[in-house]
PDB file of C-alpha atoms in Angstrom:
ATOM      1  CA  UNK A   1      39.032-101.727-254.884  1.00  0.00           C
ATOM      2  CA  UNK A   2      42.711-103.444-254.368  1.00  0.00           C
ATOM      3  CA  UNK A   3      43.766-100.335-251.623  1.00  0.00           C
ATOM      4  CA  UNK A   4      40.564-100.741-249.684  1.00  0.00           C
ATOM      5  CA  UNK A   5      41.085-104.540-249.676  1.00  0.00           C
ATOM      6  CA  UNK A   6      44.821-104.070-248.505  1.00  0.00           C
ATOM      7  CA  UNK A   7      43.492-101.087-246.021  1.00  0.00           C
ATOM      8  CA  UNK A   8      40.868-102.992-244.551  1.00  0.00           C
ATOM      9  CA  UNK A   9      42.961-106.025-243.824  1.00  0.00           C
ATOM     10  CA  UNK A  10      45.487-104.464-242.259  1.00  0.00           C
ATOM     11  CA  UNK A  11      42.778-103.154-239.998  1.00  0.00           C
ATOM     12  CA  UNK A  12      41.112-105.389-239.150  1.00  0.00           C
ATOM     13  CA  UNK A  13      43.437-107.874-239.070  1.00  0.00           C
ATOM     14  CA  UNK A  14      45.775-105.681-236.616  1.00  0.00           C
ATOM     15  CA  UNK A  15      42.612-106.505-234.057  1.00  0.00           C
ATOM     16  CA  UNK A  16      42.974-110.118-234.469  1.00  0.00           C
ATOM     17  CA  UNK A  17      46.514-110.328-234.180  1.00  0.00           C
ATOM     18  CA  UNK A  18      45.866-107.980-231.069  1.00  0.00           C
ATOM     19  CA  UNK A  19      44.479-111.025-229.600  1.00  0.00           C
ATOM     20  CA  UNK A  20      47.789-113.398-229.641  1.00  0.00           C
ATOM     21  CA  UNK A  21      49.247-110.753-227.881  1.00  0.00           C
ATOM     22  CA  UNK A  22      46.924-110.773-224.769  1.00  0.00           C
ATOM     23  CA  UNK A  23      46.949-114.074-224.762  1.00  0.00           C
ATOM     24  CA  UNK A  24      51.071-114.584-224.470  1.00  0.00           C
ATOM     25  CA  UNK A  25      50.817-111.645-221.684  1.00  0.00           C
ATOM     26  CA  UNK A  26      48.582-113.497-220.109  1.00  0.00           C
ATOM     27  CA  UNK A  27      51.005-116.719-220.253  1.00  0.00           C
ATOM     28  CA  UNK A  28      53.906-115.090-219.159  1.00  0.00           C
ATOM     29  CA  UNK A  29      51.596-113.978-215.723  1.00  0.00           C
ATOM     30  CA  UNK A  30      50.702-117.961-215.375  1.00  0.00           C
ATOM     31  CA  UNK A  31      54.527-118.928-215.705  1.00  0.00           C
ATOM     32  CA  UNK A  32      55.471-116.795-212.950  1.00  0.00           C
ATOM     33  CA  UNK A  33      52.242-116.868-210.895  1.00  0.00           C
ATOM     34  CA  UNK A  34      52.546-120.725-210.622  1.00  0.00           C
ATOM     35  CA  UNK A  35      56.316-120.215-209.171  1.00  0.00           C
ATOM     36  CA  UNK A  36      55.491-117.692-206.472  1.00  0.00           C
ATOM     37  CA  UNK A  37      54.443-118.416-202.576  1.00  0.00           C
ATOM     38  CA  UNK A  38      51.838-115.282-203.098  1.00  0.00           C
ATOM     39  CA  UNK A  39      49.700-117.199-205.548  1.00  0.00           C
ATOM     40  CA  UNK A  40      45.924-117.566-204.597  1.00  0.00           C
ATOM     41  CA  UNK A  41      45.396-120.143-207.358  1.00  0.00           C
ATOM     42  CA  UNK A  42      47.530-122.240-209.658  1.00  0.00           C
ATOM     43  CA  UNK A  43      46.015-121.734-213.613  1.00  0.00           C
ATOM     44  CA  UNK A  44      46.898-123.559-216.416  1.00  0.00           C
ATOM     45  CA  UNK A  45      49.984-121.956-218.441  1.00  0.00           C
ATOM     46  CA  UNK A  46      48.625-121.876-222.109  1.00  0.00           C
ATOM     47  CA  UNK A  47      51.992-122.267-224.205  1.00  0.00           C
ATOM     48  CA  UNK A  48      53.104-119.585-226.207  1.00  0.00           C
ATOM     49  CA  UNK A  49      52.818-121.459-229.818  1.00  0.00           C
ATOM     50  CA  UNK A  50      48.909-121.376-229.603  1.00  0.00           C
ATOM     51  CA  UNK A  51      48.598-117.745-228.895  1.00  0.00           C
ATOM     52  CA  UNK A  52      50.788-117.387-232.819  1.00  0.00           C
ATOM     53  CA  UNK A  53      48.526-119.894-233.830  1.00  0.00           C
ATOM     54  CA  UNK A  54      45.515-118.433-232.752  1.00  0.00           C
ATOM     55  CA  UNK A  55      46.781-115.101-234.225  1.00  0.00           C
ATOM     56  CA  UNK A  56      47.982-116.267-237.452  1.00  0.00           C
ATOM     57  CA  UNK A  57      44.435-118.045-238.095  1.00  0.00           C
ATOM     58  CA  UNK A  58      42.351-115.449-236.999  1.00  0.00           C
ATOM     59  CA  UNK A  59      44.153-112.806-239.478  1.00  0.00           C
ATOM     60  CA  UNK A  60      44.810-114.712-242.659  1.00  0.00           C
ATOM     61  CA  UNK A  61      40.871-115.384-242.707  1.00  0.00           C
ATOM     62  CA  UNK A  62      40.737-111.996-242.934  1.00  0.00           C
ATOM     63  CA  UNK A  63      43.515-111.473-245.428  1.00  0.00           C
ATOM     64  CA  UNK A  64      41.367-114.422-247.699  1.00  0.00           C
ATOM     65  CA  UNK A  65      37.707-112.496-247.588  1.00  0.00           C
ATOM     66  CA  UNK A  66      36.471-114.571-244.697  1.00  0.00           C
ATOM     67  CA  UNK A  67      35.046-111.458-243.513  1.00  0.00           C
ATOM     68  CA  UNK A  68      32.473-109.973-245.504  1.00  0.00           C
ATOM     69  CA  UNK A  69      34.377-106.467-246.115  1.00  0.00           C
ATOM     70  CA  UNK A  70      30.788-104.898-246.644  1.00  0.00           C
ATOM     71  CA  UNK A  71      30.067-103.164-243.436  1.00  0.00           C
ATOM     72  CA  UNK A  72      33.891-101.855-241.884  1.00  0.00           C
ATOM     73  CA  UNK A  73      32.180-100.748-238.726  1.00  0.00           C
ATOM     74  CA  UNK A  74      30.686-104.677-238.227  1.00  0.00           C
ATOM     75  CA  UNK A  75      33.482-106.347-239.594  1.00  0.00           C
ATOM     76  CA  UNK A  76      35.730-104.306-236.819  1.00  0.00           C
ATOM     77  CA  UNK A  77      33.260-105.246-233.937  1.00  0.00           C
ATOM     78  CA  UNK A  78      33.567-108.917-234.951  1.00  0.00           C
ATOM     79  CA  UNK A  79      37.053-109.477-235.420  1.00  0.00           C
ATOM     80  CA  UNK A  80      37.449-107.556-231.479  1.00  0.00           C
ATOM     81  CA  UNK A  81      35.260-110.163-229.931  1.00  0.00           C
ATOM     82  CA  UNK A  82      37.708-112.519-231.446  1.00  0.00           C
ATOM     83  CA  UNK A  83      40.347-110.871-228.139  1.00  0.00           C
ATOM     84  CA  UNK A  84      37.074-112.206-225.722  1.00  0.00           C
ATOM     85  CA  UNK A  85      39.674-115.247-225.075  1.00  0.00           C
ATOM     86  CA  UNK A  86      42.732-114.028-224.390  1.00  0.00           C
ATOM     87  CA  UNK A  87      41.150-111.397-222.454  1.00  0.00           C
ATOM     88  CA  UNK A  88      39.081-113.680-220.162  1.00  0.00           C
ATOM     89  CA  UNK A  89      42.240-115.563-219.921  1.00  0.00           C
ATOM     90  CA  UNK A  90      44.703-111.941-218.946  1.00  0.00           C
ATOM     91  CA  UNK A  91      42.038-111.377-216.351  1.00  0.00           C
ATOM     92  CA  UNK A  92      42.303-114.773-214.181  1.00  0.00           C
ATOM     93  CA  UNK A  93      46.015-114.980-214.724  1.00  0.00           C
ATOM     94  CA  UNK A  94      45.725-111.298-212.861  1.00  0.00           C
ATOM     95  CA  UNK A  95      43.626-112.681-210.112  1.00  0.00           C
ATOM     96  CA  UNK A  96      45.824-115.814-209.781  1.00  0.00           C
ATOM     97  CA  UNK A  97      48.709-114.082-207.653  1.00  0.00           C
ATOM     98  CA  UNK A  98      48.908-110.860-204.889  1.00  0.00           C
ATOM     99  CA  UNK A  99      52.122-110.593-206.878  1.00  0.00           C
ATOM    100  CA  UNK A 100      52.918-108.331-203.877  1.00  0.00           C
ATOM    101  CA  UNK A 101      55.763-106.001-204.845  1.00  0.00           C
ATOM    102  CA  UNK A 102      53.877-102.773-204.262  1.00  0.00           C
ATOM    103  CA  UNK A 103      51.168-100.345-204.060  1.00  0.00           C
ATOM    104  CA  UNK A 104      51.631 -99.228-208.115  1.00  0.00           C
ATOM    105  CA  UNK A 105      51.500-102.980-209.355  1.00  0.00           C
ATOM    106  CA  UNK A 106      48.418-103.285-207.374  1.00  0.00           C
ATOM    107  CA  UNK A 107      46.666-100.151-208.659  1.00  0.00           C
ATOM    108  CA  UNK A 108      48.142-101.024-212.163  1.00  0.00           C
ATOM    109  CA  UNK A 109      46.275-104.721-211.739  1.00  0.00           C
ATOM    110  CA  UNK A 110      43.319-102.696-210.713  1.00  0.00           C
ATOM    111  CA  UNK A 111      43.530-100.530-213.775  1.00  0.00           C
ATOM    112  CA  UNK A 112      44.467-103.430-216.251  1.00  0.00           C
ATOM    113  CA  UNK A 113      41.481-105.552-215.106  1.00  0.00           C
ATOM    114  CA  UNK A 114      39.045-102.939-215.671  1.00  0.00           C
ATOM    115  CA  UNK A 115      40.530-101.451-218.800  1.00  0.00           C
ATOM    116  CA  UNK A 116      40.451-105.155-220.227  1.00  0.00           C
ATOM    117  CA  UNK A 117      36.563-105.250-220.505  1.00  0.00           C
ATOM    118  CA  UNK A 118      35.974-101.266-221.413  1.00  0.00           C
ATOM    119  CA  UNK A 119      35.555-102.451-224.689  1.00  0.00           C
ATOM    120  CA  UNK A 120      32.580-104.603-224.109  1.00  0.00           C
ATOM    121  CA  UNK A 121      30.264-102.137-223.665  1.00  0.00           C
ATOM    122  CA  UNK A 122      31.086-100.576-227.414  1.00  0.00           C
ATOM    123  CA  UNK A 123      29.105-103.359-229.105  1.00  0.00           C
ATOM    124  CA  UNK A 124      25.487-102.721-227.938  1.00  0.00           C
ATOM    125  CA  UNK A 125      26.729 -98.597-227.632  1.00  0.00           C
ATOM    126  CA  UNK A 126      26.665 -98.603-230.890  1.00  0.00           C
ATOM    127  CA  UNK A 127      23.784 -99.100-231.840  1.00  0.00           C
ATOM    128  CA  UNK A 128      22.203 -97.269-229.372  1.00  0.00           C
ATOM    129  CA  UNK A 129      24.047 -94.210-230.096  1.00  0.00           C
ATOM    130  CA  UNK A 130      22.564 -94.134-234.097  1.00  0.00           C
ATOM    131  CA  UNK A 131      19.356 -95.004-232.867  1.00  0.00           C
ATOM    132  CA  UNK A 132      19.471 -91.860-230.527  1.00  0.00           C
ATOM    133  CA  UNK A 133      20.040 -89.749-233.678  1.00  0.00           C
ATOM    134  CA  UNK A 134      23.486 -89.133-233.294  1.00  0.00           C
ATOM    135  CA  UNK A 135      25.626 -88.572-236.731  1.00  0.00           C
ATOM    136  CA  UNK A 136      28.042 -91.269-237.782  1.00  0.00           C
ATOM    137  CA  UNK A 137      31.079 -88.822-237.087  1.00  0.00           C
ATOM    138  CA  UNK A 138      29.869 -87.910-233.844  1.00  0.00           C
ATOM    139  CA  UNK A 139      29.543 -92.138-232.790  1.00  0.00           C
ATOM    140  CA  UNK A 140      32.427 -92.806-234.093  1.00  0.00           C
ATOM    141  CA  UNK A 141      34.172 -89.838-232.308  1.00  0.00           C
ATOM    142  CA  UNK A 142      32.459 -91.014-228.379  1.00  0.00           C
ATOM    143  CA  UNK A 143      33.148 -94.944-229.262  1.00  0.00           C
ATOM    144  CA  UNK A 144      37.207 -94.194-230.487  1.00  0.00           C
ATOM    145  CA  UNK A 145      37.866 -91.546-227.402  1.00  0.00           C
ATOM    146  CA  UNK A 146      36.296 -94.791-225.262  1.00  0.00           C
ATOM    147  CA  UNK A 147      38.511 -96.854-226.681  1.00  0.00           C
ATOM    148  CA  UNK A 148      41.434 -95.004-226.364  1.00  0.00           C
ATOM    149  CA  UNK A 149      40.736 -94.895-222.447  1.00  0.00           C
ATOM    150  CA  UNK A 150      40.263 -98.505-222.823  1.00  0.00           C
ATOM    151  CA  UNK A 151      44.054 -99.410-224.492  1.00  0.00           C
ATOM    152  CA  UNK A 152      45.199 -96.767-222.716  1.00  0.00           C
ATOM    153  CA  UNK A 153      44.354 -98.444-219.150  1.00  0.00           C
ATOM    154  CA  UNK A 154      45.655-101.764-220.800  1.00  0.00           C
ATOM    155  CA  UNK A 155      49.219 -99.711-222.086  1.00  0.00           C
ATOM    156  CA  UNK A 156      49.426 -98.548-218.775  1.00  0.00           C
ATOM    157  CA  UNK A 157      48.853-101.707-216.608  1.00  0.00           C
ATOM    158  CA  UNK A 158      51.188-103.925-218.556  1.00  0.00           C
ATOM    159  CA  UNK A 159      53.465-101.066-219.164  1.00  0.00           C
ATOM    160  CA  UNK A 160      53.664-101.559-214.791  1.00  0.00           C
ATOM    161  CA  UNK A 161      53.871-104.500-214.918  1.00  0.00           C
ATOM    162  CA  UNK A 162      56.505-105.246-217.607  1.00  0.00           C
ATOM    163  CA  UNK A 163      58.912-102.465-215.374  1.00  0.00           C
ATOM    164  CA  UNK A 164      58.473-104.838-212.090  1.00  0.00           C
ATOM    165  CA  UNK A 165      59.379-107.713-213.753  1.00  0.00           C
ATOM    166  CA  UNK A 166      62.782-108.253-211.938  1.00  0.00           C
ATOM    167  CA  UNK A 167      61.372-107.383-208.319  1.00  0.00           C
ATOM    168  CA  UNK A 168      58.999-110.750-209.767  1.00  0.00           C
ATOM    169  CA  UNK A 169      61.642-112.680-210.600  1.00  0.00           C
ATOM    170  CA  UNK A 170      63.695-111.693-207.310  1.00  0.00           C
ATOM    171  CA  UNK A 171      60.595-112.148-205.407  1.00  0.00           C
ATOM    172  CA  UNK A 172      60.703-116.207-206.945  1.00  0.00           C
ATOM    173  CA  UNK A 173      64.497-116.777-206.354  1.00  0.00           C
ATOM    174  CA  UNK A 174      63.919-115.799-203.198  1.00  0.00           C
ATOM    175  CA  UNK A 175      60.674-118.308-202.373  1.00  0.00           C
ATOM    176  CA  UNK A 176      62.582-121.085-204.658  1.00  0.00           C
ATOM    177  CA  UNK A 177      65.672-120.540-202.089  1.00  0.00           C
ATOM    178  CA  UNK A 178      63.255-120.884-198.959  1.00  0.00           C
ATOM    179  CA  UNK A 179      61.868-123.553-200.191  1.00  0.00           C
ATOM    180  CA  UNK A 180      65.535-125.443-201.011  1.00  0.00           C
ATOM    181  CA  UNK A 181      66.818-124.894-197.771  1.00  0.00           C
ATOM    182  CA  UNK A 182      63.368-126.108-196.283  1.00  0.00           C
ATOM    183  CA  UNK A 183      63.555-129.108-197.911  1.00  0.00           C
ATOM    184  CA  UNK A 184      67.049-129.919-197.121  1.00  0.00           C
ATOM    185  CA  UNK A 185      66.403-128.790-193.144  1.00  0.00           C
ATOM    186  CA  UNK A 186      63.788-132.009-193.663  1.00  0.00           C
ATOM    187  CA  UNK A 187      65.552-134.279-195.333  1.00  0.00           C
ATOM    188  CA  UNK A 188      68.575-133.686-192.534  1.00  0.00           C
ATOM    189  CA  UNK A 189      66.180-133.920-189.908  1.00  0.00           C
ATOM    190  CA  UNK A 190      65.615-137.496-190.216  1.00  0.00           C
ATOM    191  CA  UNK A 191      69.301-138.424-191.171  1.00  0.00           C
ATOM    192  CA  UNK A 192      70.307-136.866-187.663  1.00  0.00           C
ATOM    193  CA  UNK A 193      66.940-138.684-185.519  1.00  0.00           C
ATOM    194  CA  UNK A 194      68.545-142.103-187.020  1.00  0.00           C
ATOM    195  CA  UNK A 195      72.326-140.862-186.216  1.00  0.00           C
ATOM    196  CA  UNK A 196      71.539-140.217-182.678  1.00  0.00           C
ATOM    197  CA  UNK A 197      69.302-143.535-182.615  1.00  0.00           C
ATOM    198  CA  UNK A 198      72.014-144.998-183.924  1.00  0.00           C
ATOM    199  CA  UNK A 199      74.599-143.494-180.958  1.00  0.00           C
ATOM    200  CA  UNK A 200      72.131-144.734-178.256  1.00  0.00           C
ATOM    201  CA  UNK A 201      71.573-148.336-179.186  1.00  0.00           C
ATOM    202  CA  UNK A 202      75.743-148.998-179.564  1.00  0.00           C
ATOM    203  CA  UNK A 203      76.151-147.329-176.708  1.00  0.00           C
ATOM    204  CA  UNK A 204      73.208-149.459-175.088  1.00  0.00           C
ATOM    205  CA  UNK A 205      75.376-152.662-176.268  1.00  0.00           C
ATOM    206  CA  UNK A 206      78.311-151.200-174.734  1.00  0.00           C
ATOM    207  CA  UNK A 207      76.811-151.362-171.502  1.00  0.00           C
ATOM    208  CA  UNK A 208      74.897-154.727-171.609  1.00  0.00           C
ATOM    209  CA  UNK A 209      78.434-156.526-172.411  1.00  0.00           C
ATOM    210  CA  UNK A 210      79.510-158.741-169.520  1.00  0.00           C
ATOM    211  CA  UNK A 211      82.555-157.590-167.421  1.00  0.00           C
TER     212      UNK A 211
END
């Protein structure tokens, strides 16, 4: 019917717009990973436009029937492993940096990594569960209360994260000043070697003048 077409989309299409979101979290880690002394790694800043993109596509082929709309419970698990991506993508932006501003920002990375792949394990659960002989309430009850834990750990992570933002960004100004004023010490350096060098071989010629 027209409401369980319009219902459907909007739920399953919520999950693969889900996935543009990760993705541009994940982005705005690289951009300020790859400006901080306390990175481990330098990863490649994925610009903001593909993430829509990526988003946009994935949900208007759901919006057009791409998706077979015959089986809600497969359809659902197929449009999440469309977020396999930007997740994989969250999670090495995470490991990129200490971002060293704290004990909760490093539980919270702790708790954001792990909460990122809880909802692996609901694919091959499943199945399992039904062929155990459990009711379809029941699975559905034990996979949503999983995944709850799982967006909740995400929530909570970038919910940390998104509160230390300025201690980030004062954390950068302050390496971007260091390195300034350790660039200008060098560039100085030299000027004053070839100053004094300068000094010594006038006053060299000074001397060696006949009387």
């Amino acid at each position: 019917t027209p409401t369980f077409r319009i219902m459907w989309s909007v739920c399953v299409g919520s999950v693969t717009a889900a996935g543009g979101y990760i993705g541009s979290i994940g982005s705005a880690l690289a951009h300020m990973s790859n400006r901080s002394s306390n990175q481990r790694f330098r990863v490649v800043r994925v610009p903001s436009w593909w993430w829509v993109s990526y988003a946009l596509t994935l949900t208007l082929m759901v919006f057009s029937g791409f998706f077979s709309m015959e089986r809600p419970a497969a359809d659902i698990f197929l449009a999440g492993i469309t977020q396999t991506p930007p997740t994989v993508y969250l999670f090495v932006c995470l490991l990129s940096n200490k971002w060293g501003v704290g004990r909760e920002v490093y539980i919270a990375q702790i708790i954001l990594s792990v909460g990122a792949f809880l909802n692996a394990p609901l694919l091959p659960l499943y199945g399992i569960l039904v062929r155990m002989g459990f009711s379809l309430g029941t699975v559905n009850t034990i996979l949503h209360c999983w995944l709850a834990a799982a967006w909740g750990s995400q929530a909570y992570g970038c919910i940390v994260f998104s509160r230390n933002i300025e201690k980030f960004e004062e954390n950068l100004m302050t390496d971007q000043r260091k390195m300034a004023l350790i660039s200008l010490v060098g560039k100085e350096e030299p000027q004053k070697g070839k100053g004094k060098v300068k000094a010594k071989s006038k006053k060299t010629a000074e001397n060696e003048q006949p009387r």
